[in-house]
């Protein structure tokens, strides 16, 4: 399945793993890269020493292309960028900010830069400053999301920019990969399904919660903070949403109480397996996931299902 993205990144399949905090480590990312996709190391708020360790571990686990995600709100971002431009890393994805400040240095180092965007205007801006591609994320995704659906947003951005577009949010199987390609994208980014991969170090309780989820088991929290997050329903989300509702009636809402409630919640879910008070970030496609597989099996299933769709639907045009 050759596309502009597979050629740009020198990967076999147009499938990219999401940079999920506490999940996207070298074990998972290397398995994705070794299976022909693009594995991504998540760095979050990591100090440079931790980022260096993750990259070196990744290099020992794969000789295939991989990426490092740079969270631009990381308080250590300057040191992280200093390291990455000299590390030999060839692909960087960025989130939570504008990478323009670092673009010249990335380019001088020969790094492919792929920002995550949630609007047409931002995609066009990223193209202007030199981005090689963009990840377009719709509200169906797990974790931090925008306000537009993938189906509506993706074709608008495909029409607006000349660089390759990667679609994220709502891609749970090969049928959706086929649909994305028909919308004009060059690859999809997959998060939730890789959480339950054999090689994922996410806690078994978290994986089990995804595997038993139905179509209505995700909810969006944090809307009033301006930073909405899609997660699986649990006791934490019930308390959080009730608190959000009570705060909206206040003349001067104190949003710090929401921050306190969610502090450390993602780690509790992913690392400790707390499915009651942990933040179980997952996309709406969770209801499609019914089994734990290797990254190789997941990627091959996406590709084979997409090929089957294209072969079957040719009859529409005969």
XYZ file of C-alpha atoms in Angstrom:
318
model
C 0.000 0.000 0.000
C 2.235 2.756 -1.283
C 1.181 6.349 -0.593
C 2.933 9.687 -0.334
C 3.425 9.042 3.399
C 4.914 5.565 3.023
C 7.382 7.007 0.532
C 8.168 10.071 2.655
C 8.754 8.030 5.817
C 10.118 4.898 4.113
C 7.569 2.622 5.780
C 5.683 -0.342 4.341
C 2.123 0.497 5.358
C 0.249 3.828 5.806
C -0.423 3.176 9.493
C 1.022 5.371 12.220
C 0.823 4.695 15.940
C -0.471 7.488 18.159
C 1.875 9.098 20.683
C -0.172 8.119 23.727
C 1.179 9.295 27.075
C 2.318 6.438 29.351
C 1.535 3.959 26.531
C 3.751 4.915 23.578
C 7.037 3.523 24.878
C 9.849 1.806 22.988
C 8.296 -1.661 23.393
C 5.112 -0.660 21.593
C 6.665 1.761 19.101
C 9.382 -0.678 18.009
C 6.795 -3.415 17.480
C 4.764 -1.116 15.244
C 7.839 -0.067 13.262
C 9.032 -3.668 12.920
C 5.571 -4.595 11.602
C 5.804 -2.037 8.800
C 4.019 0.938 10.337
C 5.503 4.011 11.986
C 6.023 3.660 15.712
C 6.092 6.864 17.749
C 7.707 7.407 21.127
C 5.615 9.657 23.373
C 7.628 12.073 25.530
C 4.977 14.210 27.248
C 6.628 16.302 29.960
C 9.737 14.114 30.106
C 13.066 15.744 30.940
C 15.763 15.325 28.315
C 17.448 12.448 30.171
C 14.284 10.365 29.925
C 13.807 11.255 26.249
C 17.402 10.219 25.532
C 16.884 6.885 27.261
C 13.686 6.218 25.306
C 15.338 7.023 21.972
C 18.399 4.871 22.690
C 16.161 1.986 23.770
C 14.176 2.380 20.565
C 17.327 2.281 18.448
C 18.275 -1.004 20.101
C 14.865 -2.528 19.353
C 14.414 -1.604 15.693
C 16.342 -0.601 12.614
C 13.138 0.619 10.970
C 11.939 4.252 10.771
C 10.355 5.653 13.918
C 9.294 9.051 15.237
C 9.495 10.987 18.473
C 6.560 13.109 19.577
C 7.474 16.493 21.040
C 4.934 18.028 23.403
C 5.575 21.725 22.898
C 4.145 22.592 26.339
C 6.781 20.420 27.980
C 8.691 22.647 30.438
C 11.851 20.892 29.229
C 11.126 21.401 25.515
C 14.240 23.502 24.824
C 16.576 20.800 26.144
C 14.567 18.084 24.383
C 14.822 19.884 21.034
C 18.561 20.475 21.568
C 18.993 16.743 22.043
C 16.754 15.620 19.186
C 18.411 17.750 16.493
C 21.690 16.007 17.315
C 20.315 12.531 18.021
C 19.932 11.145 14.535
C 16.145 10.966 14.894
C 14.670 11.498 11.422
C 10.960 12.028 12.111
C 9.261 14.239 14.691
C 5.578 14.779 15.378
C 4.493 17.736 17.478
C 1.502 18.542 19.641
C 0.162 21.182 22.027
C 1.604 24.188 20.261
C 3.248 25.680 17.179
C 6.617 24.150 16.193
C 7.542 27.211 14.128
C 10.147 28.320 16.655
C 12.128 25.130 16.055
C 11.368 24.457 12.403
C 14.607 25.860 10.994
C 16.700 23.721 13.351
C 14.658 20.617 12.562
C 15.115 21.196 8.842
C 18.852 21.801 9.148
C 19.064 18.431 10.906
C 17.185 16.746 8.043
C 14.195 15.907 10.227
C 10.708 15.304 8.797
C 8.259 17.376 10.870
C 4.597 16.382 11.232
C 2.428 18.572 13.497
C -0.987 17.531 14.794
C -3.751 19.977 13.778
C -7.474 20.325 14.427
C -8.497 23.016 11.931
C -8.016 24.094 8.324
C -6.379 27.362 9.371
C -3.790 25.589 11.508
C -3.031 23.057 8.770
C -2.389 25.861 6.284
C -0.176 27.649 8.790
C 1.873 24.500 9.365
C 2.344 24.083 5.628
C 3.553 27.683 5.336
C 6.219 27.254 8.012
C 7.586 24.106 6.407
C 5.780 21.085 7.840
C 6.254 17.969 5.705
C 2.793 16.570 6.529
C 0.037 17.063 9.102
C -1.969 14.762 11.342
C -5.619 15.827 11.302
C -7.347 14.710 14.474
C -11.113 14.633 14.858
C -13.171 14.513 18.023
C -13.712 10.745 17.722
C -10.167 10.211 18.991
C -9.224 9.308 22.525
C -7.441 11.764 24.793
C -7.257 15.475 24.032
C -9.553 16.353 21.126
C -10.869 19.222 19.043
C -14.468 20.085 18.238
C -14.841 18.813 14.662
C -15.464 15.294 13.449
C -12.825 13.518 11.407
C -15.201 12.846 8.526
C -16.059 16.525 8.130
C -12.611 17.973 8.840
C -10.307 15.693 6.850
C -11.542 16.414 3.296
C -11.525 20.155 4.000
C -7.865 20.008 5.008
C -6.998 17.700 2.107
C -8.423 20.378 -0.200
C -6.642 23.200 1.617
C -3.027 21.973 1.667
C -0.592 20.365 -0.758
C 1.369 18.389 1.835
C 0.296 14.840 2.783
C -2.512 14.489 5.315
C -2.688 11.795 7.991
C -6.121 11.236 9.548
C -6.620 10.406 13.237
C -9.714 9.647 15.267
C -12.219 6.943 14.383
C -10.055 4.393 12.576
C -10.705 1.043 14.193
C -10.357 -1.388 11.293
C -9.514 -1.806 7.624
C -12.861 -0.488 6.466
C -12.063 2.866 8.015
C -8.568 2.797 6.498
C -10.178 2.344 3.080
C -12.602 5.186 3.803
C -9.748 7.465 4.865
C -7.832 6.799 1.673
C -10.962 7.639 -0.302
C -11.125 10.977 1.530
C -7.692 11.785 0.146
C -5.431 11.086 3.114
C -2.097 9.327 2.767
C -2.165 7.424 6.075
C -4.118 6.953 9.284
C -2.993 7.328 12.874
C -4.179 4.623 15.273
C -4.196 4.940 19.049
C -6.807 2.979 20.975
C -6.342 -0.283 19.114
C -2.619 -0.272 19.822
C -3.305 0.239 23.534
C -4.511 -3.367 23.656
C -1.669 -4.764 21.525
C 0.329 -7.622 23.019
C 3.398 -5.409 23.067
C 1.637 -2.562 24.865
C 2.650 -2.171 28.505
C -0.693 -0.608 29.425
C -2.100 -2.248 32.551
C -4.259 -5.354 31.883
C -7.183 -3.668 33.673
C -7.052 -0.772 31.224
C -6.872 -3.141 28.267
C -9.819 -5.136 29.624
C -11.908 -1.973 29.953
C -11.328 -1.178 26.279
C -12.084 -4.729 25.185
C -15.460 -4.760 26.944
C -16.432 -1.211 25.902
C -19.547 -0.604 23.791
C -20.340 2.134 21.320
C -21.634 4.465 24.072
C -18.914 3.925 26.653
C -16.777 6.983 25.946
C -17.519 10.462 27.220
C -15.916 13.901 26.812
C -14.738 15.676 29.956
C -13.112 19.057 30.445
C -15.229 20.944 27.932
C -15.495 24.056 30.097
C -11.720 24.172 30.556
C -11.164 24.522 26.817
C -9.204 21.250 26.787
C -11.750 18.466 26.216
C -10.649 14.870 26.711
C -12.363 11.682 25.506
C -12.202 8.814 28.002
C -14.056 5.669 29.016
C -16.857 6.185 31.516
C -16.093 5.354 35.142
C -16.453 6.785 38.629
C -13.957 9.552 37.864
C -15.873 10.777 34.804
C -19.152 10.736 36.752
C -17.641 12.910 39.478
C -15.857 15.129 36.972
C -18.944 15.796 34.846
C -21.055 16.503 37.923
C -18.431 18.966 39.123
C -18.276 20.606 35.683
C -22.039 21.071 35.755
C -21.979 22.684 39.184
C -19.089 24.976 38.236
C -20.817 26.330 35.139
C -23.504 27.866 37.364
C -20.918 29.882 39.292
C -20.297 33.529 38.457
C -16.548 33.046 38.819
C -15.877 29.359 38.164
C -12.928 27.858 40.015
C -11.469 25.467 37.451
C -8.615 24.465 39.735
C -10.882 21.927 41.432
C -11.205 20.117 38.113
C -7.450 20.135 37.682
C -7.003 18.674 41.138
C -9.532 15.932 40.434
C -7.766 14.874 37.250
C -4.195 15.160 38.517
C -2.292 11.924 37.978
C -5.418 10.185 36.662
C -3.901 9.009 33.381
C -0.979 7.348 35.114
C -3.380 5.683 37.528
C -5.215 4.101 34.606
C -2.301 3.116 32.369
C 0.337 2.169 34.924
C -1.591 1.233 38.076
C -4.699 -0.207 36.427
C -7.142 1.915 38.423
C -10.292 1.717 36.302
C -12.395 3.601 38.848
C -10.473 6.839 39.439
C -8.061 6.605 36.499
C -8.434 8.524 33.242
C -8.877 5.784 30.635
C -8.275 7.731 27.439
C -9.835 5.881 24.508
C -11.514 6.724 21.226
C -15.049 6.039 20.071
C -13.796 3.008 18.156
C -13.261 1.181 21.463
C -16.517 -0.661 20.834
C -14.986 -2.260 17.734
C -12.062 -3.803 19.580
C -12.757 -7.320 20.814
C -9.364 -9.021 21.072
C -5.748 -8.469 22.029
C -3.346 -8.999 19.114
C 0.261 -8.406 18.202
C 1.117 -5.199 16.365
C 1.943 -7.335 13.330
C -1.517 -8.913 13.395
C -3.235 -5.549 13.910
C -1.480 -3.905 10.979
C -1.962 -6.858 8.663
C -5.656 -6.958 9.556
C -6.057 -3.268 8.708
C -4.341 -3.730 5.363
C -6.109 -6.944 4.362
C -9.543 -5.576 5.292
C -8.890 -2.379 3.338
C -7.809 -4.355 0.278
C -10.933 -6.502 0.539
C -13.115 -3.390 0.651
C -11.534 -1.971 -2.490
C -11.876 -5.261 -4.342
C -15.515 -5.770 -3.300
C -16.689 -2.238 -4.006
C -15.283 -2.131 -7.534
C -18.655 -3.530 -8.588
C -20.204 -0.146 -7.851
C -18.569 1.267 -10.955
C -19.145 -1.596 -13.399
